[in-house]
Amino acid sequence: MDRIRISGGAKLNGTIPISGAKNAALPLMIASLLTDDTLTLENVPHLADVELLIRILGNHGVDYSVNGRRENQEKGYSRTIHFTAHTIVDTTAPYELVSKMRASFWVIGPLLARMRQARVSLPGGCAIGTRPVDLFIDGLRALGANIDIESGYVVAKAPKGLVGNRFTFPKVSVGATHVLVMAASLAKGETVLENAACEPEIVNLADCLNLMGARITGAGTPTIRIQGVDSLSGARHRVIPDRIETGTYAMAVAMTGGDVLLEGARSDLLETALDVVRRTGAEVTQINSGIRVTRNGNGIAPVDVTTEPFPGFPTDLQAQFMGLMTMAKGRSRITETIFENRFMHVQELVRLGAKISLSGQTAIVEGVPQLKGAPVMATDLRASVSLVIAGLAAEGQTEVNRVYHLDRGFERLEEKLSGCGAVIERVSV
Ligand code: EPZ
């Protein structure tokens, strides 16, 4: 199993190209199930989660081909991929696949809308919390689906097709919003979704569906209106830059000091997080080619944050920000409100010399002058990368184990960081 080995202390200077967003690419790929035509997606990141979803979609009958010419070819980054679900051969998503990646549960929306039936395994728990699917079930029932749970599977049927309706999410959910927007696109009549997620990935999906012939307005606000259409066609659409990767590298620069251009990054996708990075003492500027982050000043100022749905501070940057706060000049409080178990990185950061105590859903971080390298491991993607950030600033050597978590969501992490002067390598053991 591979490890990432880091010799800390180097400042980051240079350019980091920002990849297409994993969490935008996954629902867009799933949207290919809605049409028998070809959906072409540009800027799809080369990640383990994307490869796994290609396999899962293949199981339903989706063919794919990768463009001969890659995006940003000289560096081998994100690709253009064509997806064609000409014939859906299977409406079952089996446990063996769904349990590996929760987002694959989302196939339930397009399968039900197009094929009028779907049998999708319950995803089960995961490292960051219980993550139930009640909102998906209630929402699809509101569109007229009959849903039963049978032997660990959600069995959904709508023999006469889905019918538009008004549905208010009792809690904001990114995944359930994606699914209901996709399902309602092929329902009869109008659907109004209230308290919908406003994340940029929802807007990216709705823009793509509209190119495919859907009639969606209001994406990016809490109220989304969808006029159902009979069928959708193919389209060509671009995945937005990854705001979580952007924020992660911005925090890495704020941690080590230096001057880095995050090429292709868009500050409008993560204003709140970038403001927080500014308050820690870094300079963050949007320029034509991306976002420039510099820190040359007097160390890291402590800042309190609370995770919230978009446009608030994202839970997917909470672990990385905690990494940064471990070396702040003072105390910070980090409160997690989205997932109940997303502090798995705390004990590992403590192994690097951080001083962190937990009080319910709040972590209290007392900044220390210097972290010290150590072997560490993490149980999820964002937690793993927080350890990388901490390792970049720690004195001595840090080894991050279980690199497969990083490969799920960070394209060529060690190449991007070493290109900016970090001493970081992947070692096979
Ligand atoms: C998406 O997950 C992201 N995943 C997550 O990123 C991200 O952390 C999360 O949104 C929040 O921003 C993808 O886009 C692939 P939710 P999702 O439904 O859609 C509860 C990463 O690291 N809930 O918005 O699964 C749920 O338990 C990942 O890239 C219900 O109670 O998240 C959570 O507490 C991790 N019932 C809250 O809602 C439901 O039916 C928000 O979850 C559904 C969700």
PDB file of C-alpha atoms in Angstrom, residues 224-419:
ATOM      1  CA  ILE A 224     -35.732  25.355  -7.604  1.00  0.00           C
ATOM      2  CA  ARG A 225     -38.517  25.073 -10.207  1.00  0.00           C
ATOM      3  CA  ILE A 226     -38.493  22.277 -12.740  1.00  0.00           C
ATOM      4  CA  GLN A 227     -40.950  21.941 -15.638  1.00  0.00           C
ATOM      5  CA  GLY A 228     -40.830  18.278 -16.591  1.00  0.00           C
ATOM      6  CA  VAL A 229     -40.116  17.339 -20.228  1.00  0.00           C
ATOM      7  CA  ASP A 230     -40.766  14.079 -22.117  1.00  0.00           C
ATOM      8  CA  SER A 231     -37.148  13.340 -22.937  1.00  0.00           C
ATOM      9  CA  LEU A 232     -33.661  14.772 -22.722  1.00  0.00           C
ATOM     10  CA  SER A 233     -30.991  14.867 -25.395  1.00  0.00           C
ATOM     11  CA  GLY A 234     -27.201  14.800 -25.373  1.00  0.00           C
ATOM     12  CA  ALA A 235     -25.023  17.822 -24.614  1.00  0.00           C
ATOM     13  CA  ARG A 236     -21.465  18.965 -24.063  1.00  0.00           C
ATOM     14  CA  HIS A 237     -20.735  20.491 -20.683  1.00  0.00           C
ATOM     15  CA  ARG A 238     -17.759  21.490 -18.557  1.00  0.00           C
ATOM     16  CA  VAL A 239     -17.152  20.461 -14.951  1.00  0.00           C
ATOM     17  CA  ILE A 240     -16.474  23.483 -12.682  1.00  0.00           C
ATOM     18  CA  PRO A 241     -13.087  23.849 -10.954  1.00  0.00           C
ATOM     19  CA  ASP A 242     -12.842  22.036  -7.639  1.00  0.00           C
ATOM     20  CA  ARG A 243     -13.564  24.513  -4.836  1.00  0.00           C
ATOM     21  CA  ILE A 244     -12.457  22.075  -2.150  1.00  0.00           C
ATOM     22  CA  GLU A 245      -9.123  21.433  -3.858  1.00  0.00           C
ATOM     23  CA  THR A 246      -8.784  25.220  -4.236  1.00  0.00           C
ATOM     24  CA  GLY A 247      -9.448  25.827  -0.549  1.00  0.00           C
ATOM     25  CA  THR A 248      -7.142  22.993   0.459  1.00  0.00           C
ATOM     26  CA  TYR A 249      -4.144  24.431  -1.399  1.00  0.00           C
ATOM     27  CA  ALA A 250      -4.976  27.971  -0.236  1.00  0.00           C
ATOM     28  CA  MET A 251      -4.808  26.676   3.337  1.00  0.00           C
ATOM     29  CA  ALA A 252      -1.565  24.839   2.584  1.00  0.00           C
ATOM     30  CA  VAL A 253       0.040  28.114   1.456  1.00  0.00           C
ATOM     31  CA  ALA A 254      -1.381  29.935   4.491  1.00  0.00           C
ATOM     32  CA  MET A 255       0.261  27.197   6.593  1.00  0.00           C
ATOM     33  CA  THR A 256       3.746  27.081   5.025  1.00  0.00           C
ATOM     34  CA  GLY A 257       4.017  30.617   3.711  1.00  0.00           C
ATOM     35  CA  GLY A 258       4.954  31.370   0.102  1.00  0.00           C
ATOM     36  CA  ASP A 259       3.284  32.561  -3.076  1.00  0.00           C
ATOM     37  CA  VAL A 260       1.151  30.258  -5.236  1.00  0.00           C
ATOM     38  CA  LEU A 261      -1.163  30.755  -8.210  1.00  0.00           C
ATOM     39  CA  LEU A 262      -4.124  28.349  -8.075  1.00  0.00           C
ATOM     40  CA  GLU A 263      -4.574  28.191 -11.816  1.00  0.00           C
ATOM     41  CA  GLY A 264      -8.157  28.090 -13.105  1.00  0.00           C
ATOM     42  CA  ALA A 265      -9.642  28.521  -9.604  1.00  0.00           C
ATOM     43  CA  ARG A 266     -12.760  30.672  -9.139  1.00  0.00           C
ATOM     44  CA  SER A 267     -13.169  32.667  -5.932  1.00  0.00           C
ATOM     45  CA  ASP A 268     -16.963  32.956  -6.377  1.00  0.00           C
ATOM     46  CA  LEU A 269     -17.186  29.221  -5.605  1.00  0.00           C
ATOM     47  CA  LEU A 270     -15.756  29.599  -2.088  1.00  0.00           C
ATOM     48  CA  GLU A 271     -15.968  33.210  -0.885  1.00  0.00           C
ATOM     49  CA  THR A 272     -16.572  32.318   2.760  1.00  0.00           C
ATOM     50  CA  ALA A 273     -13.613  29.964   2.986  1.00  0.00           C
ATOM     51  CA  LEU A 274     -11.286  32.411   1.218  1.00  0.00           C
ATOM     52  CA  ASP A 275     -12.353  35.192   3.607  1.00  0.00           C
ATOM     53  CA  VAL A 276     -11.435  32.924   6.488  1.00  0.00           C
ATOM     54  CA  VAL A 277      -8.020  32.240   4.901  1.00  0.00           C
ATOM     55  CA  ARG A 278      -7.515  36.020   4.565  1.00  0.00           C
ATOM     56  CA  ARG A 279      -8.344  36.505   8.231  1.00  0.00           C
ATOM     57  CA  THR A 280      -5.590  34.041   9.143  1.00  0.00           C
ATOM     58  CA  GLY A 281      -3.104  36.497   7.604  1.00  0.00           C
ATOM     59  CA  ALA A 282      -2.742  35.346   3.990  1.00  0.00           C
ATOM     60  CA  GLU A 283      -3.418  37.506   0.958  1.00  0.00           C
ATOM     61  CA  VAL A 284      -5.903  36.008  -1.466  1.00  0.00           C
ATOM     62  CA  THR A 285      -6.555  37.700  -4.819  1.00  0.00           C
ATOM     63  CA  GLN A 286      -8.617  36.661  -7.812  1.00  0.00           C
ATOM     64  CA  ILE A 287      -6.719  37.369 -11.025  1.00  0.00           C
ATOM     65  CA  ASN A 288      -7.557  36.409 -14.611  1.00  0.00           C
ATOM     66  CA  SER A 289      -5.734  33.106 -14.571  1.00  0.00           C
ATOM     67  CA  GLY A 290      -6.906  31.987 -11.129  1.00  0.00           C
ATOM     68  CA  ILE A 291      -6.448  32.821  -7.452  1.00  0.00           C
ATOM     69  CA  ARG A 292      -3.139  34.004  -6.021  1.00  0.00           C
ATOM     70  CA  VAL A 293      -2.416  33.150  -2.387  1.00  0.00           C
ATOM     71  CA  THR A 294       0.558  34.602  -0.524  1.00  0.00           C
ATOM     72  CA  ARG A 295       1.681  34.676   3.068  1.00  0.00           C
ATOM     73  CA  ASN A 296       4.920  36.342   4.058  1.00  0.00           C
ATOM     74  CA  GLY A 297       3.883  38.041   7.272  1.00  0.00           C
ATOM     75  CA  ASN A 298       3.854  37.412  10.971  1.00  0.00           C
ATOM     76  CA  GLY A 299       2.458  33.954  11.331  1.00  0.00           C
ATOM     77  CA  ILE A 300      -1.042  32.559  11.395  1.00  0.00           C
ATOM     78  CA  ALA A 301      -3.897  34.352  13.174  1.00  0.00           C
ATOM     79  CA  PRO A 302      -6.546  32.166  14.893  1.00  0.00           C
ATOM     80  CA  VAL A 303     -10.060  32.274  13.395  1.00  0.00           C
ATOM     81  CA  ASP A 304     -13.251  30.549  14.620  1.00  0.00           C
ATOM     82  CA  VAL A 305     -15.349  28.732  12.021  1.00  0.00           C
ATOM     83  CA  THR A 306     -18.614  26.821  11.888  1.00  0.00           C
ATOM     84  CA  THR A 307     -19.393  24.552   8.960  1.00  0.00           C
ATOM     85  CA  GLU A 308     -22.647  25.282   7.120  1.00  0.00           C
ATOM     86  CA  PRO A 309     -24.330  24.479   3.822  1.00  0.00           C
ATOM     87  CA  PHE A 310     -23.272  26.736   0.920  1.00  0.00           C
ATOM     88  CA  PRO A 311     -22.597  29.698   0.989  1.00  0.00           C
ATOM     89  CA  GLY A 312     -21.248  28.970   4.490  1.00  0.00           C
ATOM     90  CA  PHE A 313     -17.890  27.458   5.354  1.00  0.00           C
ATOM     91  CA  PRO A 314     -17.845  23.940   3.790  1.00  0.00           C
ATOM     92  CA  THR A 315     -17.571  20.827   5.915  1.00  0.00           C
ATOM     93  CA  ASP A 316     -15.216  19.458   3.249  1.00  0.00           C
ATOM     94  CA  LEU A 317     -12.622  22.082   4.298  1.00  0.00           C
ATOM     95  CA  GLN A 318     -13.061  21.691   8.043  1.00  0.00           C
ATOM     96  CA  ALA A 319     -10.233  19.173   8.556  1.00  0.00           C
ATOM     97  CA  GLN A 320      -7.794  21.155   6.416  1.00  0.00           C
ATOM     98  CA  PHE A 321      -8.613  24.345   8.311  1.00  0.00           C
ATOM     99  CA  MET A 322      -7.999  22.563  11.595  1.00  0.00           C
ATOM    100  CA  GLY A 323      -4.593  21.551  10.241  1.00  0.00           C
ATOM    101  CA  LEU A 324      -3.855  25.240   9.599  1.00  0.00           C
ATOM    102  CA  MET A 325      -5.099  26.321  13.037  1.00  0.00           C
ATOM    103  CA  THR A 326      -2.758  23.891  14.832  1.00  0.00           C
ATOM    104  CA  MET A 327       0.060  26.419  14.290  1.00  0.00           C
ATOM    105  CA  ALA A 328      -1.967  29.612  14.801  1.00  0.00           C
ATOM    106  CA  LYS A 329      -0.876  32.203  17.350  1.00  0.00           C
ATOM    107  CA  GLY A 330      -3.709  31.541  19.793  1.00  0.00           C
ATOM    108  CA  ARG A 331      -6.935  29.599  20.297  1.00  0.00           C
ATOM    109  CA  SER A 332      -9.551  28.825  17.648  1.00  0.00           C
ATOM    110  CA  ARG A 333     -12.881  27.022  17.829  1.00  0.00           C
ATOM    111  CA  ILE A 334     -14.042  24.859  14.930  1.00  0.00           C
ATOM    112  CA  THR A 335     -17.650  23.670  14.998  1.00  0.00           C
ATOM    113  CA  GLU A 336     -18.938  20.914  12.700  1.00  0.00           C
ATOM    114  CA  THR A 337     -22.684  21.057  12.042  1.00  0.00           C
ATOM    115  CA  ILE A 338     -23.110  18.881   8.925  1.00  0.00           C
ATOM    116  CA  PHE A 339     -21.750  15.463   9.928  1.00  0.00           C
ATOM    117  CA  GLU A 340     -21.753  14.080  13.451  1.00  0.00           C
ATOM    118  CA  ASN A 341     -18.485  12.196  13.215  1.00  0.00           C
ATOM    119  CA  ARG A 342     -16.119  14.313  11.227  1.00  0.00           C
ATOM    120  CA  PHE A 343     -13.318  14.805  13.739  1.00  0.00           C
ATOM    121  CA  MET A 344     -11.352  11.638  12.978  1.00  0.00           C
ATOM    122  CA  HIS A 345      -8.318  13.743  12.074  1.00  0.00           C
ATOM    123  CA  VAL A 346      -8.074  15.221  15.573  1.00  0.00           C
ATOM    124  CA  GLN A 347      -6.167  12.315  17.126  1.00  0.00           C
ATOM    125  CA  GLU A 348      -3.806  12.152  14.170  1.00  0.00           C
ATOM    126  CA  LEU A 349      -3.067  15.900  14.292  1.00  0.00           C
ATOM    127  CA  VAL A 350      -2.341  15.434  17.989  1.00  0.00           C
ATOM    128  CA  ARG A 351       0.292  12.844  16.994  1.00  0.00           C
ATOM    129  CA  LEU A 352       2.034  15.668  15.130  1.00  0.00           C
ATOM    130  CA  GLY A 353       2.093  17.766  18.313  1.00  0.00           C
ATOM    131  CA  ALA A 354      -1.171  19.691  17.894  1.00  0.00           C
ATOM    132  CA  LYS A 355      -3.145  20.696  21.004  1.00  0.00           C
ATOM    133  CA  ILE A 356      -6.821  20.015  20.349  1.00  0.00           C
ATOM    134  CA  SER A 357      -9.680  19.177  22.697  1.00  0.00           C
ATOM    135  CA  LEU A 358     -13.203  18.227  21.740  1.00  0.00           C
ATOM    136  CA  SER A 359     -16.362  19.535  23.314  1.00  0.00           C
ATOM    137  CA  GLY A 360     -19.353  18.002  21.549  1.00  0.00           C
ATOM    138  CA  GLN A 361     -19.332  19.179  17.957  1.00  0.00           C
ATOM    139  CA  THR A 362     -16.660  21.815  18.629  1.00  0.00           C
ATOM    140  CA  ALA A 363     -12.894  21.363  18.478  1.00  0.00           C
ATOM    141  CA  ILE A 364     -10.839  23.821  20.510  1.00  0.00           C
ATOM    142  CA  VAL A 365      -7.421  24.243  18.962  1.00  0.00           C
ATOM    143  CA  GLU A 366      -4.571  25.871  20.930  1.00  0.00           C
ATOM    144  CA  GLY A 367      -1.988  26.840  18.359  1.00  0.00           C
ATOM    145  CA  VAL A 368       1.563  25.568  18.956  1.00  0.00           C
ATOM    146  CA  PRO A 369       4.735  27.202  17.564  1.00  0.00           C
ATOM    147  CA  GLN A 370       5.824  24.082  15.701  1.00  0.00           C
ATOM    148  CA  LEU A 371       4.432  20.656  14.723  1.00  0.00           C
ATOM    149  CA  LYS A 372       6.789  17.649  14.582  1.00  0.00           C
ATOM    150  CA  GLY A 373       6.608  14.979  11.876  1.00  0.00           C
ATOM    151  CA  ALA A 374       5.225  11.493  12.656  1.00  0.00           C
ATOM    152  CA  PRO A 375       3.573   8.545  10.911  1.00  0.00           C
ATOM    153  CA  VAL A 376      -0.192   9.192  10.656  1.00  0.00           C
ATOM    154  CA  MET A 377      -3.247   7.792   8.919  1.00  0.00           C
ATOM    155  CA  ALA A 378      -6.796   8.904   8.324  1.00  0.00           C
ATOM    156  CA  THR A 379     -10.118   7.334   7.554  1.00  0.00           C
ATOM    157  CA  ASP A 380     -11.484   9.725   4.971  1.00  0.00           C
ATOM    158  CA  LEU A 381     -10.407  11.889   2.107  1.00  0.00           C
ATOM    159  CA  ARG A 382     -10.489  15.356   3.643  1.00  0.00           C
ATOM    160  CA  ALA A 383      -9.014  14.158   6.934  1.00  0.00           C
ATOM    161  CA  SER A 384      -6.089  12.629   5.015  1.00  0.00           C
ATOM    162  CA  VAL A 385      -5.301  15.839   3.206  1.00  0.00           C
ATOM    163  CA  SER A 386      -5.414  17.803   6.466  1.00  0.00           C
ATOM    164  CA  LEU A 387      -2.544  15.597   7.607  1.00  0.00           C
ATOM    165  CA  VAL A 388      -0.646  16.409   4.409  1.00  0.00           C
ATOM    166  CA  ILE A 389      -1.071  20.136   5.079  1.00  0.00           C
ATOM    167  CA  ALA A 390       0.122  19.717   8.650  1.00  0.00           C
ATOM    168  CA  GLY A 391       3.045  17.577   7.437  1.00  0.00           C
ATOM    169  CA  LEU A 392       4.141  20.301   5.015  1.00  0.00           C
ATOM    170  CA  ALA A 393       4.683  22.658   7.949  1.00  0.00           C
ATOM    171  CA  ALA A 394       5.888  20.102  10.512  1.00  0.00           C
ATOM    172  CA  GLU A 395       9.557  19.788  11.392  1.00  0.00           C
ATOM    173  CA  GLY A 396      11.038  16.514  10.142  1.00  0.00           C
ATOM    174  CA  GLN A 397       9.355  13.650   8.345  1.00  0.00           C
ATOM    175  CA  THR A 398       5.634  12.824   8.211  1.00  0.00           C
ATOM    176  CA  GLU A 399       4.302   9.676   6.573  1.00  0.00           C
ATOM    177  CA  VAL A 400       0.626   9.649   5.644  1.00  0.00           C
ATOM    178  CA  ASN A 401      -0.683   6.104   5.316  1.00  0.00           C
ATOM    179  CA  ARG A 402      -3.788   4.893   3.470  1.00  0.00           C
ATOM    180  CA  VAL A 403      -3.104   7.033   0.441  1.00  0.00           C
ATOM    181  CA  TYR A 404      -6.082   5.507  -1.353  1.00  0.00           C
ATOM    182  CA  HIS A 405      -8.276   8.017   0.488  1.00  0.00           C
ATOM    183  CA  LEU A 406      -6.328  10.868  -1.130  1.00  0.00           C
ATOM    184  CA  ASP A 407      -6.556   9.220  -4.546  1.00  0.00           C
ATOM    185  CA  ARG A 408     -10.355   9.317  -4.287  1.00  0.00           C
ATOM    186  CA  GLY A 409     -10.421  13.098  -4.415  1.00  0.00           C
ATOM    187  CA  PHE A 410      -7.066  14.788  -5.117  1.00  0.00           C
ATOM    188  CA  GLU A 411      -5.629  14.529  -8.596  1.00  0.00           C
ATOM    189  CA  ARG A 412      -1.807  14.191  -8.586  1.00  0.00           C
ATOM    190  CA  LEU A 413      -1.499  15.741  -5.154  1.00  0.00           C
ATOM    191  CA  GLU A 414       2.188  15.054  -4.639  1.00  0.00           C
ATOM    192  CA  GLU A 415       3.118  16.282  -8.123  1.00  0.00           C
ATOM    193  CA  LYS A 416       1.191  19.505  -7.653  1.00  0.00           C
ATOM    194  CA  LEU A 417       2.804  20.189  -4.278  1.00  0.00           C
ATOM    195  CA  SER A 418       6.348  19.153  -5.224  1.00  0.00           C
ATOM    196  CA  GLY A 419       6.037  21.416  -8.292  1.00  0.00           C
TER     197      GLY A 419
END
